[in-house]
Amino acid sequence: GDSVTQMEGPVTLSEEAFLTINCTYTATGYPSLFWYVQYPGEGLQLLLKATKADDKGSNKGFEATYRKETTSFHLEKGSVQVSDSAVYFCALSDSAGNMLTFGGGTRLMVKP
Amino acid sequence: DTAVSQTPKYLVTQMGNDKSIKCEQNLGHDTMYWYKQDSKKFLKIMFSYNNKELIINETVPNRFSPKSPDKAHLNLHINSLELGDSAVYFCASSQEGSGNTIYFGEGSWLTVV
């Protein structure tokens, strides 16, 4: 079945540091890929998505590129802020778009 | 207006009780879901409904019973609650189709004591 693997956290960075959170996937067909963010005590919010190979999703300074050849969708941000501290989830939806399969989540802690 | 709303947000109850979590979406979506997030933040789908019909039913104890009175609502009823049911339950919705975004509610924090 489909699966998503992302780097374990926590990831601790200083403000303005460069962020990479790795995500790789296993899926049949042509999944769509997503990054969701969960701030402390809150629900899941869509951060960005890409629906086909070589697409780049971007939002709030974050970006990720759908790499079919490496089955990856790594999340990057050039300069993190304290307010970016949250848990980040990589996810894929199957070809029919019926459900999301999530990675285990990566906690990001940004210190001033 | 909240797109996907679920109630209650917090629920503390004793083992053996029966409880329900309600969910409503005002996005006009035809597909709704329930996800469970455990204490390690791992998210797993429980159920999916499309136009009031069950389309995904993962391995979930039959104490959990979803009910969809119409396509804007998907409620979750849990019988004979156990300590292991303590988790955050997320309702979500989407329009059917590949690549469509799934929108989540704010979660219901269930604690069984």
PDB file of C-alpha atoms in Angstrom:
ATOM      1  CA  GLY A   1       0.000   0.000   0.000  1.00  0.00           C
ATOM      2  CA  ASP A   2       0.892   3.666  -0.127  1.00  0.00           C
ATOM      3  CA  SER A   3       3.270   5.005   2.488  1.00  0.00           C
ATOM      4  CA  VAL A   4       5.061   8.213   3.427  1.00  0.00           C
ATOM      5  CA  THR A   5       8.323   8.453   5.334  1.00  0.00           C
ATOM      6  CA  GLN A   6       9.601  11.689   6.771  1.00  0.00           C
ATOM      7  CA  MET A   7      12.559  12.514   8.939  1.00  0.00           C
ATOM      8  CA  GLU A   8      12.052  12.126  12.630  1.00  0.00           C
ATOM      9  CA  GLY A   9      12.263  15.151  14.813  1.00  0.00           C
ATOM     10  CA  PRO A  10      12.507  17.210  16.669  1.00  0.00           C
ATOM     11  CA  VAL A  11      14.393  19.557  14.425  1.00  0.00           C
ATOM     12  CA  THR A  12      15.767  22.485  16.392  1.00  0.00           C
ATOM     13  CA  LEU A  13      16.978  25.559  14.551  1.00  0.00           C
ATOM     14  CA  SER A  14      17.907  29.117  15.339  1.00  0.00           C
ATOM     15  CA  GLU A  15      15.866  31.919  13.826  1.00  0.00           C
ATOM     16  CA  GLU A  16      16.825  32.709  10.210  1.00  0.00           C
ATOM     17  CA  ALA A  17      18.377  29.280   9.670  1.00  0.00           C
ATOM     18  CA  PHE A  18      17.680  27.219   6.559  1.00  0.00           C
ATOM     19  CA  LEU A  19      15.148  24.428   6.929  1.00  0.00           C
ATOM     20  CA  THR A  20      14.865  21.105   5.149  1.00  0.00           C
ATOM     21  CA  ILE A  21      12.464  18.375   6.182  1.00  0.00           C
ATOM     22  CA  ASN A  22      12.853  15.251   4.083  1.00  0.00           C
ATOM     23  CA  CYS A  23       9.878  13.313   2.780  1.00  0.00           C
ATOM     24  CA  THR A  24       9.819  10.251   0.548  1.00  0.00           C
ATOM     25  CA  TYR A  25       6.870   8.219  -0.577  1.00  0.00           C
ATOM     26  CA  THR A  26       5.809   4.880  -2.005  1.00  0.00           C
ATOM     27  CA  ALA A  27       2.697   4.812  -4.141  1.00  0.00           C
ATOM     28  CA  THR A  28       1.161   3.261  -7.197  1.00  0.00           C
ATOM     29  CA  GLY A  29      -0.100   5.476  -9.953  1.00  0.00           C
ATOM     30  CA  TYR A  30       0.266   9.244  -9.769  1.00  0.00           C
ATOM     31  CA  PRO A  31      -0.401  10.547  -6.278  1.00  0.00           C
ATOM     32  CA  SER A  32      -0.751  14.167  -5.283  1.00  0.00           C
ATOM     33  CA  LEU A  33       1.580  15.343  -2.534  1.00  0.00           C
ATOM     34  CA  PHE A  34       0.893  17.687   0.348  1.00  0.00           C
ATOM     35  CA  TRP A  35       2.494  19.340   3.336  1.00  0.00           C
ATOM     36  CA  TYR A  36       0.256  20.091   6.284  1.00  0.00           C
ATOM     37  CA  VAL A  37       1.222  22.043   9.405  1.00  0.00           C
ATOM     38  CA  GLN A  38      -0.144  21.677  12.921  1.00  0.00           C
ATOM     39  CA  TYR A  39       0.550  24.516  15.348  1.00  0.00           C
ATOM     40  CA  PRO A  40       0.423  23.715  19.074  1.00  0.00           C
ATOM     41  CA  GLY A  41      -3.107  22.940  20.218  1.00  0.00           C
ATOM     42  CA  GLU A  42      -4.576  23.456  16.759  1.00  0.00           C
ATOM     43  CA  GLY A  43      -5.820  21.402  13.843  1.00  0.00           C
ATOM     44  CA  LEU A  44      -4.167  20.637  10.526  1.00  0.00           C
ATOM     45  CA  GLN A  45      -3.730  23.339   7.936  1.00  0.00           C
ATOM     46  CA  LEU A  46      -2.699  22.830   4.351  1.00  0.00           C
ATOM     47  CA  LEU A  47       0.693  24.447   3.781  1.00  0.00           C
ATOM     48  CA  LEU A  48       1.286  23.566   0.136  1.00  0.00           C
ATOM     49  CA  LYS A  49       0.678  20.894  -2.445  1.00  0.00           C
ATOM     50  CA  ALA A  50       1.806  19.568  -5.828  1.00  0.00           C
ATOM     51  CA  THR A  51      -0.288  17.412  -8.096  1.00  0.00           C
ATOM     52  CA  LYS A  52       2.167  16.210 -10.726  1.00  0.00           C
ATOM     53  CA  ALA A  53       5.834  15.530 -11.266  1.00  0.00           C
ATOM     54  CA  ASP A  54       8.156  18.571 -11.252  1.00  0.00           C
ATOM     55  CA  ASP A  55       5.430  20.815  -9.818  1.00  0.00           C
ATOM     56  CA  LYS A  56       6.615  23.132  -7.061  1.00  0.00           C
ATOM     57  CA  GLY A  57       4.242  24.036  -4.272  1.00  0.00           C
ATOM     58  CA  SER A  58       4.944  27.178  -2.284  1.00  0.00           C
ATOM     59  CA  ASN A  59       3.354  29.182   0.516  1.00  0.00           C
ATOM     60  CA  LYS A  60       4.546  31.509   3.312  1.00  0.00           C
ATOM     61  CA  GLY A  61       8.171  31.119   2.215  1.00  0.00           C
ATOM     62  CA  PHE A  62       7.996  27.319   2.259  1.00  0.00           C
ATOM     63  CA  GLU A  63       8.413  25.308  -0.908  1.00  0.00           C
ATOM     64  CA  ALA A  64       8.596  21.689  -2.026  1.00  0.00           C
ATOM     65  CA  THR A  65       9.119  20.103  -5.435  1.00  0.00           C
ATOM     66  CA  TYR A  66       7.465  16.876  -6.559  1.00  0.00           C
ATOM     67  CA  ARG A  67      10.361  14.641  -7.640  1.00  0.00           C
ATOM     68  CA  LYS A  68       9.073  11.486  -9.238  1.00  0.00           C
ATOM     69  CA  GLU A  69      12.529  10.103 -10.018  1.00  0.00           C
ATOM     70  CA  THR A  70      13.503  10.135  -6.346  1.00  0.00           C
ATOM     71  CA  THR A  71       9.919   9.774  -5.016  1.00  0.00           C
ATOM     72  CA  SER A  72      10.508  12.752  -2.771  1.00  0.00           C
ATOM     73  CA  PHE A  73       8.772  15.951  -1.704  1.00  0.00           C
ATOM     74  CA  HIS A  74      11.209  17.694   0.640  1.00  0.00           C
ATOM     75  CA  LEU A  75      10.046  20.815   2.450  1.00  0.00           C
ATOM     76  CA  GLU A  76      12.390  23.823   2.493  1.00  0.00           C
ATOM     77  CA  LYS A  77      12.424  27.346   3.827  1.00  0.00           C
ATOM     78  CA  GLY A  78      15.263  29.776   3.481  1.00  0.00           C
ATOM     79  CA  SER A  79      14.887  31.587   6.795  1.00  0.00           C
ATOM     80  CA  VAL A  80      12.734  30.200   9.586  1.00  0.00           C
ATOM     81  CA  GLN A  81      10.999  32.242  12.253  1.00  0.00           C
ATOM     82  CA  VAL A  82       9.982  31.401  15.796  1.00  0.00           C
ATOM     83  CA  SER A  83       6.386  31.410  14.596  1.00  0.00           C
ATOM     84  CA  ASP A  84       7.175  28.469  12.286  1.00  0.00           C
ATOM     85  CA  SER A  85       7.507  26.183  15.303  1.00  0.00           C
ATOM     86  CA  ALA A  86       4.969  23.423  14.684  1.00  0.00           C
ATOM     87  CA  VAL A  87       4.611  19.822  13.555  1.00  0.00           C
ATOM     88  CA  TYR A  88       4.857  19.320   9.796  1.00  0.00           C
ATOM     89  CA  PHE A  89       3.206  16.398   8.030  1.00  0.00           C
ATOM     90  CA  CYS A  90       3.955  15.135   4.558  1.00  0.00           C
ATOM     91  CA  ALA A  91       1.047  13.327   2.922  1.00  0.00           C
ATOM     92  CA  LEU A  92      -0.096  11.829  -0.344  1.00  0.00           C
ATOM     93  CA  SER A  93      -3.493  11.192  -1.815  1.00  0.00           C
ATOM     94  CA  ASP A  94      -4.168   8.263  -4.065  1.00  0.00           C
ATOM     95  CA  SER A  95      -5.032   8.637  -7.739  1.00  0.00           C
ATOM     96  CA  ALA A  96      -8.739   8.796  -6.943  1.00  0.00           C
ATOM     97  CA  GLY A  97      -8.149  11.401  -4.249  1.00  0.00           C
ATOM     98  CA  ASN A  98     -10.107   9.311  -1.769  1.00  0.00           C
ATOM     99  CA  MET A  99      -7.858   9.657   1.238  1.00  0.00           C
ATOM    100  CA  LEU A 100      -4.621  10.999   2.612  1.00  0.00           C
ATOM    101  CA  THR A 101      -1.774   8.838   3.830  1.00  0.00           C
ATOM    102  CA  PHE A 102       0.394  10.735   6.294  1.00  0.00           C
ATOM    103  CA  GLY A 103       3.995  10.528   7.329  1.00  0.00           C
ATOM    104  CA  GLY A 104       4.772  10.406  11.020  1.00  0.00           C
ATOM    105  CA  GLY A 105       5.193  14.167  11.394  1.00  0.00           C
ATOM    106  CA  THR A 106       8.300  16.222  12.146  1.00  0.00           C
ATOM    107  CA  ARG A 107       8.349  18.651  15.029  1.00  0.00           C
ATOM    108  CA  LEU A 108      10.191  21.891  14.277  1.00  0.00           C
ATOM    109  CA  MET A 109      11.392  24.100  17.101  1.00  0.00           C
ATOM    110  CA  VAL A 110      12.811  27.499  16.217  1.00  0.00           C
ATOM    111  CA  LYS A 111      14.699  29.375  18.912  1.00  0.00           C
ATOM    112  CA  PRO A 112      15.220  33.144  18.939  1.00  0.00           C
TER     113      PRO A 112
ATOM    114  CA  ASP B   1     -17.242  31.089   8.871  1.00  0.00           C
ATOM    115  CA  THR B   2     -15.513  27.859   9.874  1.00  0.00           C
ATOM    116  CA  ALA B   3     -15.313  25.532   6.879  1.00  0.00           C
ATOM    117  CA  VAL B   4     -15.159  22.248   8.813  1.00  0.00           C
ATOM    118  CA  SER B   5     -16.431  22.450  12.365  1.00  0.00           C
ATOM    119  CA  GLN B   6     -16.529  19.721  14.941  1.00  0.00           C
ATOM    120  CA  THR B   7     -17.867  19.581  18.477  1.00  0.00           C
ATOM    121  CA  PRO B   8     -16.953  19.186  21.214  1.00  0.00           C
ATOM    122  CA  LYS B   9     -13.361  20.384  21.086  1.00  0.00           C
ATOM    123  CA  TYR B  10     -12.533  18.784  24.419  1.00  0.00           C
ATOM    124  CA  LEU B  11     -14.173  15.752  25.967  1.00  0.00           C
ATOM    125  CA  VAL B  12     -13.208  13.961  29.173  1.00  0.00           C
ATOM    126  CA  THR B  13     -15.235  10.866  29.980  1.00  0.00           C
ATOM    127  CA  GLN B  14     -15.063   7.635  31.933  1.00  0.00           C
ATOM    128  CA  MET B  15     -14.360   4.177  30.585  1.00  0.00           C
ATOM    129  CA  GLY B  16     -17.454   2.355  29.430  1.00  0.00           C
ATOM    130  CA  ASN B  17     -19.366   5.480  28.454  1.00  0.00           C
ATOM    131  CA  ASP B  18     -20.807   6.174  25.012  1.00  0.00           C
ATOM    132  CA  LYS B  19     -20.006   9.490  23.353  1.00  0.00           C
ATOM    133  CA  SER B  20     -20.477  11.256  20.038  1.00  0.00           C
ATOM    134  CA  ILE B  21     -18.457  13.825  18.118  1.00  0.00           C
ATOM    135  CA  LYS B  22     -20.302  15.898  15.563  1.00  0.00           C
ATOM    136  CA  CYS B  23     -18.904  17.312  12.332  1.00  0.00           C
ATOM    137  CA  GLU B  24     -20.294  19.696   9.759  1.00  0.00           C
ATOM    138  CA  GLN B  25     -18.771  21.194   6.629  1.00  0.00           C
ATOM    139  CA  ASN B  26     -20.104  24.192   4.729  1.00  0.00           C
ATOM    140  CA  LEU B  27     -17.857  23.839   1.707  1.00  0.00           C
ATOM    141  CA  GLY B  28     -20.282  21.866  -0.434  1.00  0.00           C
ATOM    142  CA  HIS B  29     -17.882  18.935  -0.527  1.00  0.00           C
ATOM    143  CA  ASP B  30     -19.136  15.461  -1.278  1.00  0.00           C
ATOM    144  CA  THR B  31     -16.566  13.490   0.708  1.00  0.00           C
ATOM    145  CA  MET B  32     -15.994  13.514   4.466  1.00  0.00           C
ATOM    146  CA  TYR B  33     -13.505  11.707   6.679  1.00  0.00           C
ATOM    147  CA  TRP B  34     -12.579  10.869  10.234  1.00  0.00           C
ATOM    148  CA  TYR B  35      -8.910  10.661  11.166  1.00  0.00           C
ATOM    149  CA  LYS B  36      -7.381   9.673  14.492  1.00  0.00           C
ATOM    150  CA  GLN B  37      -4.181  11.225  15.858  1.00  0.00           C
ATOM    151  CA  ASP B  38      -2.491   9.290  18.637  1.00  0.00           C
ATOM    152  CA  SER B  39      -0.250  10.583  21.397  1.00  0.00           C
ATOM    153  CA  LYS B  40       2.791  10.358  19.117  1.00  0.00           C
ATOM    154  CA  LYS B  41       1.062  12.608  16.564  1.00  0.00           C
ATOM    155  CA  PHE B  42       0.618   9.759  14.101  1.00  0.00           C
ATOM    156  CA  LEU B  43      -2.428  10.325  11.863  1.00  0.00           C
ATOM    157  CA  LYS B  44      -4.481   7.498  10.454  1.00  0.00           C
ATOM    158  CA  ILE B  45      -7.717   7.452   8.514  1.00  0.00           C
ATOM    159  CA  MET B  46     -10.661   5.753  10.139  1.00  0.00           C
ATOM    160  CA  PHE B  47     -13.582   6.299   7.773  1.00  0.00           C
ATOM    161  CA  SER B  48     -14.469   8.045   4.551  1.00  0.00           C
ATOM    162  CA  TYR B  49     -17.940   8.839   3.231  1.00  0.00           C
ATOM    163  CA  ASN B  50     -18.861   9.993  -0.239  1.00  0.00           C
ATOM    164  CA  ASN B  51     -22.365  11.392  -0.675  1.00  0.00           C
ATOM    165  CA  LYS B  52     -23.462   9.705   2.543  1.00  0.00           C
ATOM    166  CA  GLU B  53     -22.092   6.312   1.531  1.00  0.00           C
ATOM    167  CA  LEU B  54     -19.229   4.594   3.312  1.00  0.00           C
ATOM    168  CA  ILE B  55     -16.269   4.147   0.968  1.00  0.00           C
ATOM    169  CA  ILE B  56     -13.342   3.591   3.330  1.00  0.00           C
ATOM    170  CA  ASN B  57     -13.528   1.689   6.580  1.00  0.00           C
ATOM    171  CA  GLU B  58     -10.097   0.969   7.954  1.00  0.00           C
ATOM    172  CA  THR B  59      -9.494  -1.561  10.668  1.00  0.00           C
ATOM    173  CA  VAL B  60     -11.364   0.162  13.441  1.00  0.00           C
ATOM    174  CA  PRO B  61     -13.171  -1.547  16.336  1.00  0.00           C
ATOM    175  CA  ASN B  62     -16.877  -1.842  15.680  1.00  0.00           C
ATOM    176  CA  ARG B  63     -17.438   0.249  18.812  1.00  0.00           C
ATOM    177  CA  PHE B  64     -16.822   3.158  16.432  1.00  0.00           C
ATOM    178  CA  SER B  65     -19.780   3.906  14.200  1.00  0.00           C
ATOM    179  CA  PRO B  66     -19.901   6.825  11.782  1.00  0.00           C
ATOM    180  CA  LYS B  67     -23.232   8.261  10.726  1.00  0.00           C
ATOM    181  CA  SER B  68     -23.846  10.614   7.822  1.00  0.00           C
ATOM    182  CA  PRO B  69     -27.374  12.066   7.859  1.00  0.00           C
ATOM    183  CA  ASP B  70     -26.542  14.187   4.810  1.00  0.00           C
ATOM    184  CA  LYS B  71     -23.443  14.980   2.846  1.00  0.00           C
ATOM    185  CA  ALA B  72     -22.634  18.025   4.981  1.00  0.00           C
ATOM    186  CA  HIS B  73     -22.497  16.038   8.224  1.00  0.00           C
ATOM    187  CA  LEU B  74     -20.484  13.076   9.432  1.00  0.00           C
ATOM    188  CA  ASN B  75     -20.805  12.211  13.103  1.00  0.00           C
ATOM    189  CA  LEU B  76     -18.713   9.714  15.028  1.00  0.00           C
ATOM    190  CA  HIS B  77     -20.275   7.647  17.757  1.00  0.00           C
ATOM    191  CA  ILE B  78     -18.131   5.609  20.114  1.00  0.00           C
ATOM    192  CA  ASN B  79     -19.547   2.911  22.377  1.00  0.00           C
ATOM    193  CA  SER B  80     -17.994   1.451  25.523  1.00  0.00           C
ATOM    194  CA  LEU B  81     -15.052   3.824  25.562  1.00  0.00           C
ATOM    195  CA  GLU B  82     -11.643   2.402  26.483  1.00  0.00           C
ATOM    196  CA  LEU B  83      -8.494   4.087  27.748  1.00  0.00           C
ATOM    197  CA  GLY B  84      -6.826   3.457  24.378  1.00  0.00           C
ATOM    198  CA  ASP B  85      -9.447   5.545  22.626  1.00  0.00           C
ATOM    199  CA  SER B  86      -7.871   8.665  24.082  1.00  0.00           C
ATOM    200  CA  ALA B  87      -6.674  10.639  21.082  1.00  0.00           C
ATOM    201  CA  VAL B  88      -7.432  13.636  18.918  1.00  0.00           C
ATOM    202  CA  TYR B  89     -10.104  12.960  16.321  1.00  0.00           C
ATOM    203  CA  PHE B  90     -10.127  15.078  13.182  1.00  0.00           C
ATOM    204  CA  CYS B  91     -13.002  15.474  10.810  1.00  0.00           C
ATOM    205  CA  ALA B  92     -12.182  16.499   7.243  1.00  0.00           C
ATOM    206  CA  SER B  93     -13.811  17.044   3.888  1.00  0.00           C
ATOM    207  CA  SER B  94     -12.894  17.344   0.225  1.00  0.00           C
ATOM    208  CA  GLN B  95     -14.366  17.411  -3.221  1.00  0.00           C
ATOM    209  CA  GLU B  96     -13.945  14.045  -4.885  1.00  0.00           C
ATOM    210  CA  GLY B  97     -11.097  13.874  -7.363  1.00  0.00           C
ATOM    211  CA  SER B  98      -7.373  13.549  -7.667  1.00  0.00           C
ATOM    212  CA  GLY B  99      -5.304  16.373  -6.218  1.00  0.00           C
ATOM    213  CA  ASN B 100      -8.168  18.032  -4.382  1.00  0.00           C
ATOM    214  CA  THR B 101      -7.260  19.439  -1.012  1.00  0.00           C
ATOM    215  CA  ILE B 102      -8.649  17.814   2.107  1.00  0.00           C
ATOM    216  CA  TYR B 103      -9.696  20.396   4.687  1.00  0.00           C
ATOM    217  CA  PHE B 104      -9.548  19.547   8.358  1.00  0.00           C
ATOM    218  CA  GLY B 105     -11.520  20.623  11.370  1.00  0.00           C
ATOM    219  CA  GLU B 106      -9.785  21.824  14.507  1.00  0.00           C
ATOM    220  CA  GLY B 107      -9.902  18.442  16.184  1.00  0.00           C
ATOM    221  CA  SER B 108     -11.673  16.927  19.174  1.00  0.00           C
ATOM    222  CA  TRP B 109      -9.421  16.038  22.093  1.00  0.00           C
ATOM    223  CA  LEU B 110     -10.902  12.925  23.735  1.00  0.00           C
ATOM    224  CA  THR B 111      -9.572  11.762  27.097  1.00  0.00           C
ATOM    225  CA  VAL B 112     -10.888   8.549  28.617  1.00  0.00           C
ATOM    226  CA  VAL B 113     -10.240   8.144  32.340  1.00  0.00           C
TER     227      VAL B 113
END
